[in-house]
GROMACS .gro file of C-alpha atoms in nm:
model
  258
    1UNK     CA    1   2.101   0.270  -3.829
    2UNK     CA    2   2.043   0.065  -3.513
    3UNK     CA    3   2.232  -0.249  -3.503
    4UNK     CA    4   2.014  -0.561  -3.578
    5UNK     CA    5   1.818  -0.742  -3.465
    6UNK     CA    6   1.626  -0.476  -3.333
    7UNK     CA    7   1.374  -0.496  -3.064
    8UNK     CA    8   1.059  -0.272  -3.075
    9UNK     CA    9   0.808  -0.280  -2.804
   10UNK     CA   10   0.429  -0.179  -2.811
   11UNK     CA   11   0.331  -0.068  -2.469
   12UNK     CA   12   0.090   0.155  -2.267
   13UNK     CA   13  -0.067   0.093  -1.930
   14UNK     CA   14  -0.413   0.214  -2.088
   15UNK     CA   15  -0.586  -0.058  -2.259
   16UNK     CA   16  -0.779  -0.017  -2.596
   17UNK     CA   17  -0.559   0.238  -2.758
   18UNK     CA   18  -0.456  -0.003  -3.028
   19UNK     CA   19  -0.124  -0.126  -2.901
   20UNK     CA   20  -0.204  -0.484  -3.041
   21UNK     CA   21  -0.336  -0.365  -3.369
   22UNK     CA   22  -0.030  -0.157  -3.444
   23UNK     CA   23   0.212  -0.425  -3.345
   24UNK     CA   24   0.044  -0.658  -3.599
   25UNK     CA   25   0.046  -0.410  -3.863
   26UNK     CA   26   0.393  -0.302  -3.818
   27UNK     CA   27   0.495  -0.659  -3.865
   28UNK     CA   28   0.287  -0.692  -4.185
   29UNK     CA   29   0.436  -0.333  -4.287
   30UNK     CA   30   0.788  -0.472  -4.236
   31UNK     CA   31   0.754  -0.838  -4.423
   32UNK     CA   32   0.627  -0.616  -4.712
   33UNK     CA   33   0.971  -0.438  -4.700
   34UNK     CA   34   1.162  -0.774  -4.694
   35UNK     CA   35   1.239  -0.756  -4.341
   36UNK     CA   36   1.282  -1.072  -4.107
   37UNK     CA   37   1.028  -1.053  -3.830
   38UNK     CA   38   0.922  -1.231  -3.527
   39UNK     CA   39   0.633  -1.120  -3.270
   40UNK     CA   40   0.652  -1.197  -2.901
   41UNK     CA   41   0.285  -1.165  -2.773
   42UNK     CA   42   0.343  -1.067  -2.394
   43UNK     CA   43   0.003  -0.949  -2.341
   44UNK     CA   44  -0.192  -1.129  -2.090
   45UNK     CA   45  -0.468  -1.216  -2.342
   46UNK     CA   46  -0.242  -1.328  -2.594
   47UNK     CA   47  -0.483  -1.172  -2.888
   48UNK     CA   48  -0.184  -1.198  -3.149
   49UNK     CA   49  -0.176  -1.570  -3.075
   50UNK     CA   50  -0.520  -1.623  -3.095
   51UNK     CA   51  -0.559  -1.426  -3.435
   52UNK     CA   52  -0.255  -1.651  -3.571
   53UNK     CA   53  -0.450  -1.954  -3.471
   54UNK     CA   54  -0.783  -1.829  -3.621
   55UNK     CA   55  -0.587  -1.766  -3.938
   56UNK     CA   56  -0.400  -2.080  -3.969
   57UNK     CA   57  -0.753  -2.253  -3.940
   58UNK     CA   58  -0.855  -2.050  -4.238
   59UNK     CA   59  -0.547  -2.052  -4.440
   60UNK     CA   60  -0.300  -2.338  -4.344
   61UNK     CA   61   0.021  -2.303  -4.150
   62UNK     CA   62   0.260  -2.351  -4.434
   63UNK     CA   63   0.290  -1.989  -4.547
   64UNK     CA   64   0.329  -1.809  -4.233
   65UNK     CA   65   0.501  -1.466  -4.319
   66UNK     CA   66   0.637  -1.451  -3.963
   67UNK     CA   67   0.636  -1.636  -3.628
   68UNK     CA   68   0.425  -1.548  -3.355
   69UNK     CA   69   0.553  -1.677  -2.999
   70UNK     CA   70   0.364  -1.635  -2.690
   71UNK     CA   71   0.571  -1.531  -2.372
   72UNK     CA   72   0.496  -1.469  -2.024
   73UNK     CA   73   0.601  -1.158  -1.853
   74UNK     CA   74   0.595  -1.280  -1.497
   75UNK     CA   75   0.973  -1.362  -1.446
   76UNK     CA   76   1.247  -1.095  -1.446
   77UNK     CA   77   1.522  -1.367  -1.513
   78UNK     CA   78   1.337  -1.552  -1.801
   79UNK     CA   79   1.252  -1.190  -1.971
   80UNK     CA   80   1.633  -1.094  -1.944
   81UNK     CA   81   1.717  -1.452  -2.078
   82UNK     CA   82   1.451  -1.397  -2.380
   83UNK     CA   83   1.573  -1.052  -2.446
   84UNK     CA   84   1.945  -1.152  -2.477
   85UNK     CA   85   1.842  -1.442  -2.700
   86UNK     CA   86   1.617  -1.219  -2.926
   87UNK     CA   87   1.921  -0.955  -2.946
   88UNK     CA   88   2.183  -1.222  -3.047
   89UNK     CA   89   1.983  -1.411  -3.331
   90UNK     CA   90   2.103  -1.331  -3.677
   91UNK     CA   91   1.804  -1.497  -3.860
   92UNK     CA   92   1.583  -1.193  -3.741
   93UNK     CA   93   1.597  -0.831  -3.819
   94UNK     CA   94   1.331  -0.695  -3.599
   95UNK     CA   95   1.154  -0.850  -3.299
   96UNK     CA   96   0.816  -0.671  -3.221
   97UNK     CA   97   0.691  -0.729  -2.860
   98UNK     CA   98   0.317  -0.675  -2.739
   99UNK     CA   99   0.352  -0.560  -2.405
  100UNK     CA  100   0.076  -0.615  -2.149
  101UNK     CA  101  -0.139  -0.343  -2.056
  102UNK     CA  102  -0.017  -0.324  -1.709
  103UNK     CA  103   0.283  -0.222  -1.493
  104UNK     CA  104   0.281  -0.504  -1.236
  105UNK     CA  105   0.446  -0.783  -1.416
  106UNK     CA  106   0.813  -0.861  -1.303
  107UNK     CA  107   0.954  -0.909  -1.667
  108UNK     CA  108   0.863  -0.556  -1.769
  109UNK     CA  109   1.152  -0.375  -1.632
  110UNK     CA  110   1.439  -0.609  -1.834
  111UNK     CA  111   1.169  -0.567  -2.149
  112UNK     CA  112   1.181  -0.206  -2.132
  113UNK     CA  113   1.554  -0.147  -2.046
  114UNK     CA  114   1.661  -0.394  -2.310
  115UNK     CA  115   1.432  -0.263  -2.605
  116UNK     CA  116   1.566  -0.048  -2.863
  117UNK     CA  117   1.237   0.134  -2.945
  118UNK     CA  118   0.916   0.174  -2.762
  119UNK     CA  119   0.604   0.272  -2.932
  120UNK     CA  120   0.326   0.440  -2.718
  121UNK     CA  121  -0.009   0.464  -2.868
  122UNK     CA  122  -0.282   0.668  -2.724
  123UNK     CA  123  -0.616   0.835  -2.802
  124UNK     CA  124  -0.694   1.198  -2.756
  125UNK     CA  125  -0.929   1.198  -2.461
  126UNK     CA  126  -0.981   1.287  -2.117
  127UNK     CA  127  -0.923   0.929  -1.959
  128UNK     CA  128  -0.626   0.804  -2.218
  129UNK     CA  129  -0.422   1.145  -2.201
  130UNK     CA  130  -0.355   1.119  -1.831
  131UNK     CA  131  -0.286   0.757  -1.826
  132UNK     CA  132  -0.056   0.774  -2.102
  133UNK     CA  133   0.120   1.067  -1.928
  134UNK     CA  134   0.190   0.830  -1.611
  135UNK     CA  135   0.293   0.566  -1.830
  136UNK     CA  136   0.567   0.829  -1.988
  137UNK     CA  137   0.670   0.930  -1.659
  138UNK     CA  138   0.717   0.558  -1.536
  139UNK     CA  139   0.938   0.500  -1.840
  140UNK     CA  140   1.155   0.832  -1.744
  141UNK     CA  141   1.203   0.724  -1.388
  142UNK     CA  142   1.297   0.364  -1.492
  143UNK     CA  143   1.542   0.526  -1.764
  144UNK     CA  144   1.695   0.747  -1.446
  145UNK     CA  145   1.696   0.446  -1.211
  146UNK     CA  146   1.906   0.220  -1.442
  147UNK     CA  147   2.166   0.493  -1.506
  148UNK     CA  148   2.226   0.497  -1.888
  149UNK     CA  149   2.167   0.126  -1.941
  150UNK     CA  150   1.851   0.209  -2.113
  151UNK     CA  151   1.889   0.323  -2.480
  152UNK     CA  152   1.538   0.309  -2.600
  153UNK     CA  153   1.375   0.588  -2.813
  154UNK     CA  154   1.023   0.668  -2.787
  155UNK     CA  155   0.766   0.714  -3.050
  156UNK     CA  156   0.438   0.835  -2.906
  157UNK     CA  157   0.146   0.753  -3.177
  158UNK     CA  158  -0.194   0.948  -3.147
  159UNK     CA  159  -0.403   0.651  -3.273
  160UNK     CA  160  -0.754   0.620  -3.412
  161UNK     CA  161  -0.793   0.976  -3.433
  162UNK     CA  162  -1.111   1.113  -3.529
  163UNK     CA  163  -1.133   1.477  -3.639
  164UNK     CA  164  -1.489   1.531  -3.586
  165UNK     CA  165  -1.466   1.479  -3.221
  166UNK     CA  166  -1.345   1.723  -2.940
  167UNK     CA  167  -1.477   2.053  -2.821
  168UNK     CA  168  -1.264   2.357  -2.864
  169UNK     CA  169  -1.168   2.334  -2.478
  170UNK     CA  170  -1.059   1.980  -2.542
  171UNK     CA  171  -0.859   2.059  -2.862
  172UNK     CA  172  -0.650   2.286  -2.604
  173UNK     CA  173  -0.598   1.983  -2.383
  174UNK     CA  174  -0.509   1.761  -2.689
  175UNK     CA  175  -0.245   2.030  -2.806
  176UNK     CA  176  -0.096   2.057  -2.446
  177UNK     CA  177  -0.043   1.687  -2.419
  178UNK     CA  178   0.113   1.669  -2.731
  179UNK     CA  179   0.353   1.923  -2.629
  180UNK     CA  180   0.418   1.749  -2.278
  181UNK     CA  181   0.463   1.418  -2.466
  182UNK     CA  182   0.724   1.548  -2.702
  183UNK     CA  183   0.953   1.611  -2.380
  184UNK     CA  184   0.954   1.231  -2.352
  185UNK     CA  185   0.994   1.125  -2.722
  186UNK     CA  186   0.897   1.181  -3.076
  187UNK     CA  187   0.502   1.225  -3.138
  188UNK     CA  188   0.423   1.123  -3.476
  189UNK     CA  189   0.162   1.225  -3.703
  190UNK     CA  190  -0.182   1.121  -3.619
  191UNK     CA  191  -0.324   0.786  -3.720
  192UNK     CA  192  -0.685   0.824  -3.835
  193UNK     CA  193  -0.982   0.606  -3.727
  194UNK     CA  194  -1.052   0.363  -4.004
  195UNK     CA  195  -1.267   0.034  -4.022
  196UNK     CA  196  -0.972  -0.128  -4.220
  197UNK     CA  197  -0.728  -0.116  -3.901
  198UNK     CA  198  -0.966  -0.358  -3.721
  199UNK     CA  199  -0.952  -0.601  -4.025
  200UNK     CA  200  -0.589  -0.699  -3.965
  201UNK     CA  201  -0.466  -1.046  -4.017
  202UNK     CA  202  -0.127  -1.231  -3.937
  203UNK     CA  203  -0.140  -1.394  -4.255
  204UNK     CA  204  -0.364  -1.235  -4.514
  205UNK     CA  205  -0.381  -0.914  -4.691
  206UNK     CA  206  -0.087  -0.791  -4.546
  207UNK     CA  207  -0.087  -0.458  -4.720
  208UNK     CA  208  -0.455  -0.375  -4.638
  209UNK     CA  209  -0.352  -0.099  -4.378
  210UNK     CA  210  -0.044   0.015  -4.568
  211UNK     CA  211  -0.151   0.339  -4.693
  212UNK     CA  212  -0.311   0.410  -4.354
  213UNK     CA  213  -0.019   0.365  -4.143
  214UNK     CA  214   0.257   0.447  -4.414
  215UNK     CA  215   0.327   0.800  -4.268
  216UNK     CA  216   0.405   0.688  -3.922
  217UNK     CA  217   0.561   0.348  -4.006
  218UNK     CA  218   0.785   0.502  -4.246
  219UNK     CA  219   0.911   0.719  -3.974
  220UNK     CA  220   0.984   0.406  -3.746
  221UNK     CA  221   1.164   0.227  -4.032
  222UNK     CA  222   1.392   0.496  -4.139
  223UNK     CA  223   1.498   0.526  -3.777
  224UNK     CA  224   1.581   0.154  -3.790
  225UNK     CA  225   1.742   0.123  -4.112
  226UNK     CA  226   1.825   0.457  -4.221
  227UNK     CA  227   1.652   0.446  -4.530
  228UNK     CA  228   1.281   0.393  -4.658
  229UNK     CA  229   1.389   0.140  -4.934
  230UNK     CA  230   1.301  -0.221  -4.876
  231UNK     CA  231   1.555  -0.430  -4.694
  232UNK     CA  232   1.515  -0.692  -4.949
  233UNK     CA  233   1.239  -0.799  -5.193
  234UNK     CA  234   0.956  -0.964  -5.032
  235UNK     CA  235   0.850  -1.312  -5.154
  236UNK     CA  236   0.476  -1.272  -5.047
  237UNK     CA  237   0.190  -1.402  -5.281
  238UNK     CA  238  -0.134  -1.545  -5.285
  239UNK     CA  239  -0.358  -1.465  -4.997
  240UNK     CA  240  -0.061  -1.254  -4.842
  241UNK     CA  241  -0.167  -0.972  -5.059
  242UNK     CA  242  -0.504  -0.770  -5.056
  243UNK     CA  243  -0.575  -0.770  -5.427
  244UNK     CA  244  -0.558  -1.169  -5.438
  245UNK     CA  245  -0.800  -1.173  -5.125
  246UNK     CA  246  -1.033  -0.970  -5.282
  247UNK     CA  247  -1.029  -1.145  -5.586
  248UNK     CA  248  -1.111  -1.468  -5.413
  249UNK     CA  249  -1.406  -1.308  -5.190
  250UNK     CA  250  -1.533  -1.187  -5.527
  251UNK     CA  251  -1.524  -1.511  -5.704
  252UNK     CA  252  -1.664  -1.685  -5.414
  253UNK     CA  253  -1.357  -1.942  -5.439
  254UNK     CA  254  -1.169  -1.992  -5.090
  255UNK     CA  255  -0.799  -2.024  -5.092
  256UNK     CA  256  -0.667  -2.371  -5.083
  257UNK     CA  257  -0.468  -2.442  -4.739
  258UNK     CA  258  -0.214  -2.621  -4.943
   0.00000   0.00000   0.00000
């Protein structure tokens, strides 16, 4: 078990690999497990913050299941201060960070050095594989440069996988990439491409994607807590749960913001 609070950073220098989607869906998975979660949205686009604002307009702000905090990565000192603050907050079990899709920001070094787990989503394609390999090599060089101060475990997730795509020659490249990536961290099972993965929310139907992501997220959860059992009972109800959202949509009755 990793000592809590645990910091999990979702990162890759290649955009469009599902980094933000997995950050939110992992937050939702953790909340369903009774885990106290905070998201630090460090991506330049602040997509998670914008998603939360849209959710609040629709559902109100009284029953937000976790906080979403915007944070810039342009200062090494401010990032170091924030990481220390998060690591010492007893009210939080897990902090999730959505890193920017770039390696230029000054705050990235203290972010990566002080995180506990780095989650690296990627696609099996001829553009994303070499870009992801370059990112993994960057992390490896950083680990060596700080001489033992960086303890982060890497989980590398083949995301949005479509088994119908790929010529025989490409499939050989994908398998070779998997073997290469495994030198840097744990390569998980593949997450399939599903429309429901794009229907994520920071407030509603938090369990919508749970059966899609469970095989991979259980692996991360087990690494953090040494069990797949819930940390504590969750207190979710109403629009937090997919069953209730579907019933409301079917009846045509919107949820009351109050």
